[in-house]
Amino acid sequence: QVRDRLKQQVVEMKEKFPGFRPGLAILQVGNRDDSNLYINMKLKAAAEIGISANHIKLPNTATEADVLKCIASLNADPAVHGFIVQLPLDSNNPINTEKITNAVAPEKDVDGLSSINAGKLSRGDLGDCFIPCTPKGCMELIRQTGVQVTGKRAVVIGRSKIVGAPMHDLLLWNNATVTTCHSKTSTLAEEVGKADILVVAAGKAEMVKGEWIKPGAVVIDCGINHVPDSTKASGKRVVGDVAYNTAKEKASYITPVPGGVGPMTVAMLMQSTVESAQRFLEKFQPGKWTIQYNQLTLKMPVPSDIEISKSCIPKPIDQVAKEVGLFPDEVELYGQTKAKIQLSVLDRLKNQPDGKYVVVTGITPTPLGEGKSTTTVGLVQALGAHLRQNVFACVRQPSQGPTFGIKGGAAGGGYCQVIPMEEFNLHLTGDIHAITAANNLVAAAIDARMFHELTQSDQALYNRLVPSVNGVRKFSDIQIRRLQKLGINKTDPAALTKEEINSFVRLDIDPGTITWQRVLDTNDRFLRKITIGQSPTEKGFSRTAQFDITVSSEIMAVLALADGLDDMKKRFGRMVVASSKKGQPVTADDLGVTGALAVLMKDAVKPNLMQTLEGTPVFVHAGPFANIAHGNSSVLADKIALKLVGKDGFVVTEAGFGADIGMEKFFNIKCRYSGLRPHVVVLVATIRALKMHGGGPTVTAGVPLPKEYIEENLQLLAQGCSNLNKQIQNAKLFGVPVVVAVNAFKTDTKAELALVVQKAKEAGAFDAVECTHWAEGGKGALALAQAVQRASQTLSNFRFLYNVELPVVDKIRLIAQQVYGARDIELLPEAQEKVALYTKQGFGNLPICMAKTHLSLSHDPEQKGAPSGFVLPIRDIRASVGAGFLYPLVGTMSTMPGLPTRPCFYDIDLDPVSGGVNGLF
C-alpha cells in the first residue's frame, strides 16, 4: 500500500514539475555481504517507485576524511533529496560513526540518525524532522491494526539510537504511556505483561516468551537473528526477538520474522525520500521567492552616490541567490557581494514559463545622459520592494575607461543603485579583463602567422603546425575543421599533397584588410594609431595598427549574444579578422585560436549576480558598445532571469543610448538571436533634454546649465517634444506598448512635467508618469511600476523591422527612413565595396547594427528634435560575423575614447581609515 501510494505521488510530482525525480543516495564503505543485500533491496524499491537512486561505494581503505568529503558533495547536490550512510562502516581505518551520521545535512537525513533530527523527535517536533525508518515503519504497522495508540501502555525493549530510543519518543508523542526496557531490566516479564503495545528491538533470539505477553497485545518484532537449524540447507534459520509460535497465540497482531518490519523499514525510507523531495519542491519552487528587502533611510539633500552606496549594508550574495531560487552548486561566490551563476540553471528550469520582459530606453539624450540606468534600478526596486513582485534587473557592466574618464560609473544614481557601486564600476569578476586577454591573443596570432608565413617555406610551416610527437604526427580538431573547409577530406598528415599543404599552411592574409585591433580597457587617445613590429627581431615587418577600448571588441558582442558556452565557441570560430589576398575571409578558426578563446572566456560567460540598494537582484553581464555593437546586456542573463522570476514576474533590461539606437538593436538583433519577445518599452525622458531638442542652448558636460534649463519655459519644451513623439513612434513600429517615464529633476516645474505627460499620451504612449526615484528610491517609481504592470497585460504584437534576407542596402535604408526619419541613404565608395565584398563572402543576410551618433536622430549631432528629409551618409561597412551583424559607419567616431582635462580619477582614492573606496563614480 505504501509503495503504491508513493508511486502515485512520484507520478504527480513529475507531471507538475517535468523532468523532476526524487533522488536517493546510498553511501557505502567497504563490501559487507549483508550491507550489499540491504542496499540492493533499497535500490529495487526505489526503481519500482520511480525514485532515482545512486549507490556510492567507497573502498575499505577509505579514511574518515574521504567519507566526509563524499558527504559534503552529496549534501550540496540538489538532485539528492534523501541520503543515507549504510552502517556499519566497513573500513580498515578508524571512523567515528557519530561524526559521519551528523555530517549528513538534516534536511536530507532520511534515516533520521543525525543529532538534529533526533533532538527534534525527542522534543516532539514530528513535522519538522526525519524519523528513523524502522520506528516509523513500526508506527505505520500499528496504525494499520486500527488500534488507537492514545492512552495505551506501550513497552519498548531496546534503547539503541536507531530503533529503541526513537521508538520510545514516537510512541510518547503519539500519546501512549511508554516504558523502555533493556537487557538489564530485572522485571522484564512483568513489564511485558502490562503492554498493550510491545515493540522489541533487543537483538537476542526469541528473548521474549509467548507466556509473558498480555492477551490481545499488538507485538512488533524488530529482531533479526540466526539460530542453528539442521533442516535448512544453510544450517541456520532467521528468527526474531520474540518467540513467535507461542506469542502469536496471545497477541491480537504480531509481525513475522522475516517479512514484517524489514520491508516496512525499506518502504519508510522511500516515503521519507519522497517527503524530502516534496519539501524541496515547496522550498525551491521556481518563481516562489521569499526575499528580504532593505528599507532605505532617505536624506535631503540627497548625498553623493558613493555616500549612499557605502551607507547601505548589502545582503550576503549567497542569501540573495537562495532568495531567488538558485541552488548552492549553481552559485560561484566572488567575495560577499558578487557571484557568478552557472549556466546549468537554464537546463534545470527549461520547462518553466518565462516572466514579463521589459526594456528601458530613452529619448535622444544630452551628453549628460537622462537616467536610463537610474530608472531601470528604480523600476525594479518599485516592482520588488514595494509591489512585492518577483523582478530582476539585467544591466551592462561598465567599462573602466569611461569610469575613470568623463562619464563616471554606470550603477545608477541617488537612491537607485546597484551595490556596492565601487565593485560594480571597477573589476567586478574580471570579465572585461578576460575579453582583453582573448582579444589580444587573436591580434597576436594574426601578426605572428603573417610573420611566420613570410619567413618560412611550406614544408617548414607544416612541420611546425603539425609536429611529430614521439614519432607520431596528428591533426588537432581545429586543424581537421580547416582541412574540411578547404575541401580536403584527409586525416593522415602524411597523405597531403604539396598543393594541399600549401593551402593548409598559408592563410595569405592581406595586411590592408585586417579589421581586428588590440584592445585596452583604459581611455588612451595616443593609442588610436600606432606602428607595430619595429623591433629588429620582426625583420622589418611593421604595419600601422591601433588600440580600441575593450568593450568595443567583437568578443564582447559575442559574449552578449551567445546563448551558451558551445554557441559562444562557435561564434568565436566564425569571427572574421581579415581577408586573404584572394578575397576569402580569414577567421579565428583558421588561426587555430577558437579553443583557446573558449578557455579564456569559460568563466566570463557566466552572468554576475549583485543587488540594488533595496535588495532586489541584479544580473550584471556583458557591456558591448552601443554604436559599433548592439549596446545591450547578455542574452544569457535575460534568459536565466526570465526563468527565475516565474510567469508573473518581471525582467527589466536596459538598451544603450536613445531608442533609435539601443532599442532598435535590442529588437532587431538581440531579440532576433535570443528568440525572446518583449512585453513593454519604458521610454525615459527629461525636461532638460526636451528643452535642448526644442532649440535650447548647447548642453556640455562639466559646464553649468544655461538658465533656459533651470527656469520654466513651456514653449521651448513643447517644441522639443517632437523628439519624444518620434521615439514613441519608433517603439510602436515594433508593436510593443510604450510607457514614458518622465525623470523629474528638482528644477522642473509641475506645469512642465504635466505638459510632457500630456504630449506623450497624445503621441500614443500607453501611459506616461512622473518619476522621482533618484531622490526617493523605489517609492518614487511606484506609479511607473504600476503602469508597466498594466501595460504588460495588454497584447504585444512584436515584430521585426526587416527581414534579414533583404539586400544589405535595403535593410540600411529601412532603418534610416523609418527609425531616423531620413529621406534616403548615400553609400560612399568604400561602403559600396564592402556591400559587394560581404555579399560575395556570404554575410549579406546578417542583421544591421548602425554605428552613428547618439546625440541626434540624424548623423549630425547638432541636429536636434526630429529632423527629416536628410540623406544619411554611410562612410564604411564592417562585419562582426561571429557576433552576427554588419555595422555601417555613419560619420566619424572613435573606438578609443580619450581622457578629458580633468578626468574622474582626480576624485577617486582609498579611504585612509576603512581601506574602502572614496570618490565620485
PDB file of N, CA, C and O in Angstrom, residues 211-236:
ATOM      1  N   GLU A 211       4.379 -16.579  26.819  1.00  0.00           N
ATOM      2  CA  GLU A 211       3.565 -16.502  28.036  1.00  0.00           C
ATOM      3  C   GLU A 211       3.682 -15.158  28.743  1.00  0.00           C
ATOM      4  O   GLU A 211       2.866 -14.846  29.623  1.00  0.00           O
ATOM      5  N   TRP A 212       4.718 -14.346  28.382  1.00  0.00           N
ATOM      6  CA  TRP A 212       4.845 -13.020  29.009  1.00  0.00           C
ATOM      7  C   TRP A 212       3.810 -12.031  28.459  1.00  0.00           C
ATOM      8  O   TRP A 212       3.488 -11.045  29.116  1.00  0.00           O
ATOM      9  N   ILE A 213       3.339 -12.282  27.283  1.00  0.00           N
ATOM     10  CA  ILE A 213       2.573 -11.278  26.540  1.00  0.00           C
ATOM     11  C   ILE A 213       1.138 -11.181  27.039  1.00  0.00           C
ATOM     12  O   ILE A 213       0.471 -12.197  27.273  1.00  0.00           O
ATOM     13  N   LYS A 214       0.695  -9.944  27.137  1.00  0.00           N
ATOM     14  CA  LYS A 214      -0.680  -9.662  27.555  1.00  0.00           C
ATOM     15  C   LYS A 214      -1.637 -10.098  26.452  1.00  0.00           C
ATOM     16  O   LYS A 214      -1.417  -9.795  25.269  1.00  0.00           O
ATOM     17  N   PRO A 215      -2.690 -10.790  26.773  1.00  0.00           N
ATOM     18  CA  PRO A 215      -3.640 -11.208  25.735  1.00  0.00           C
ATOM     19  C   PRO A 215      -4.181  -9.998  24.963  1.00  0.00           C
ATOM     20  O   PRO A 215      -4.548  -8.984  25.563  1.00  0.00           O
ATOM     21  N   GLY A 216      -4.195 -10.128  23.645  1.00  0.00           N
ATOM     22  CA  GLY A 216      -4.716  -9.054  22.798  1.00  0.00           C
ATOM     23  C   GLY A 216      -3.715  -7.968  22.470  1.00  0.00           C
ATOM     24  O   GLY A 216      -4.045  -6.987  21.786  1.00  0.00           O
ATOM     25  N   ALA A 217      -2.478  -8.095  22.937  1.00  0.00           N
ATOM     26  CA  ALA A 217      -1.467  -7.068  22.681  1.00  0.00           C
ATOM     27  C   ALA A 217      -1.055  -7.038  21.204  1.00  0.00           C
ATOM     28  O   ALA A 217      -1.163  -8.036  20.499  1.00  0.00           O
ATOM     29  N   VAL A 218      -0.598  -5.847  20.771  1.00  0.00           N
ATOM     30  CA  VAL A 218      -0.005  -5.695  19.447  1.00  0.00           C
ATOM     31  C   VAL A 218       1.508  -5.865  19.626  1.00  0.00           C
ATOM     32  O   VAL A 218       2.127  -5.140  20.415  1.00  0.00           O
ATOM     33  N   VAL A 219       2.087  -6.819  18.900  1.00  0.00           N
ATOM     34  CA  VAL A 219       3.507  -7.123  19.071  1.00  0.00           C
ATOM     35  C   VAL A 219       4.263  -6.824  17.775  1.00  0.00           C
ATOM     36  O   VAL A 219       3.929  -7.370  16.713  1.00  0.00           O
ATOM     37  N   ILE A 220       5.262  -5.950  17.874  1.00  0.00           N
ATOM     38  CA  ILE A 220       6.114  -5.599  16.738  1.00  0.00           C
ATOM     39  C   ILE A 220       7.514  -6.112  17.039  1.00  0.00           C
ATOM     40  O   ILE A 220       8.156  -5.683  17.999  1.00  0.00           O
ATOM     41  N   ASP A 221       7.965  -7.061  16.238  1.00  0.00           N
ATOM     42  CA  ASP A 221       9.265  -7.711  16.462  1.00  0.00           C
ATOM     43  C   ASP A 221      10.269  -7.177  15.438  1.00  0.00           C
ATOM     44  O   ASP A 221      10.161  -7.451  14.237  1.00  0.00           O
ATOM     45  N   CYS A 222      11.243  -6.410  15.915  1.00  0.00           N
ATOM     46  CA  CYS A 222      12.253  -5.797  15.027  1.00  0.00           C
ATOM     47  C   CYS A 222      13.529  -6.632  14.921  1.00  0.00           C
ATOM     48  O   CYS A 222      14.460  -6.238  14.227  1.00  0.00           O
ATOM     49  N   GLY A 223      13.588  -7.756  15.632  1.00  0.00           N
ATOM     50  CA  GLY A 223      14.814  -8.534  15.676  1.00  0.00           C
ATOM     51  C   GLY A 223      15.070  -9.355  14.429  1.00  0.00           C
ATOM     52  O   GLY A 223      14.135  -9.819  13.767  1.00  0.00           O
ATOM     53  N   ILE A 224      16.335  -9.513  14.099  1.00  0.00           N
ATOM     54  CA  ILE A 224      16.771 -10.419  13.029  1.00  0.00           C
ATOM     55  C   ILE A 224      17.966 -11.194  13.588  1.00  0.00           C
ATOM     56  O   ILE A 224      19.050 -10.644  13.774  1.00  0.00           O
ATOM     57  N   ASN A 225      17.737 -12.477  13.870  1.00  0.00           N
ATOM     58  CA  ASN A 225      18.765 -13.312  14.497  1.00  0.00           C
ATOM     59  C   ASN A 225      18.858 -14.638  13.753  1.00  0.00           C
ATOM     60  O   ASN A 225      17.873 -15.132  13.187  1.00  0.00           O
ATOM     61  N   HIS A 226      20.035 -15.241  13.759  1.00  0.00           N
ATOM     62  CA  HIS A 226      20.239 -16.544  13.134  1.00  0.00           C
ATOM     63  C   HIS A 226      20.442 -17.606  14.218  1.00  0.00           C
ATOM     64  O   HIS A 226      21.257 -17.414  15.126  1.00  0.00           O
ATOM     65  N   VAL A 227      19.683 -18.673  14.104  1.00  0.00           N
ATOM     66  CA  VAL A 227      19.817 -19.793  15.052  1.00  0.00           C
ATOM     67  C   VAL A 227      20.066 -21.070  14.251  1.00  0.00           C
ATOM     68  O   VAL A 227      19.640 -21.193  13.089  1.00  0.00           O
ATOM     69  N   PRO A 228      20.774 -22.042  14.850  1.00  0.00           N
ATOM     70  CA  PRO A 228      21.056 -23.297  14.135  1.00  0.00           C
ATOM     71  C   PRO A 228      19.764 -24.034  13.768  1.00  0.00           C
ATOM     72  O   PRO A 228      18.802 -24.064  14.525  1.00  0.00           O
ATOM     73  N   ASP A 229      19.751 -24.627  12.556  1.00  0.00           N
ATOM     74  CA  ASP A 229      18.610 -25.433  12.103  1.00  0.00           C
ATOM     75  C   ASP A 229      19.121 -26.433  11.082  1.00  0.00           C
ATOM     76  O   ASP A 229      19.432 -26.076   9.935  1.00  0.00           O
ATOM     77  N   SER A 230      19.197 -27.662  11.489  1.00  0.00           N
ATOM     78  CA  SER A 230      19.775 -28.694  10.622  1.00  0.00           C
ATOM     79  C   SER A 230      18.889 -29.016   9.437  1.00  0.00           C
ATOM     80  O   SER A 230      19.333 -29.624   8.459  1.00  0.00           O
ATOM     81  N   THR A 231      17.611 -28.578   9.488  1.00  0.00           N
ATOM     82  CA  THR A 231      16.706 -28.873   8.366  1.00  0.00           C
ATOM     83  C   THR A 231      16.922 -27.922   7.203  1.00  0.00           C
ATOM     84  O   THR A 231      16.378 -28.129   6.115  1.00  0.00           O
ATOM     85  N   LYS A 232      17.646 -26.827   7.448  1.00  0.00           N
ATOM     86  CA  LYS A 232      17.883 -25.833   6.406  1.00  0.00           C
ATOM     87  C   LYS A 232      19.198 -26.121   5.681  1.00  0.00           C
ATOM     88  O   LYS A 232      20.163 -26.622   6.290  1.00  0.00           O
ATOM     89  N   ALA A 233      19.217 -25.804   4.423  1.00  0.00           N
ATOM     90  CA  ALA A 233      20.420 -26.051   3.633  1.00  0.00           C
ATOM     91  C   ALA A 233      21.610 -25.277   4.174  1.00  0.00           C
ATOM     92  O   ALA A 233      22.754 -25.745   4.132  1.00  0.00           O
ATOM     93  N   SER A 234      21.324 -24.073   4.699  1.00  0.00           N
ATOM     94  CA  SER A 234      22.393 -23.230   5.242  1.00  0.00           C
ATOM     95  C   SER A 234      22.793 -23.640   6.643  1.00  0.00           C
ATOM     96  O   SER A 234      23.776 -23.154   7.191  1.00  0.00           O
ATOM     97  N   GLY A 235      21.966 -24.532   7.266  1.00  0.00           N
ATOM     98  CA  GLY A 235      22.234 -24.949   8.631  1.00  0.00           C
ATOM     99  C   GLY A 235      21.766 -23.960   9.668  1.00  0.00           C
ATOM    100  O   GLY A 235      22.021 -24.120  10.859  1.00  0.00           O
ATOM    101  N   LYS A 236      21.010 -22.958   9.245  1.00  0.00           N
ATOM    102  CA  LYS A 236      20.504 -21.964  10.190  1.00  0.00           C
ATOM    103  C   LYS A 236      19.223 -21.338   9.643  1.00  0.00           C
ATOM    104  O   LYS A 236      18.938 -21.433   8.447  1.00  0.00           O
TER     105      LYS A 236
END
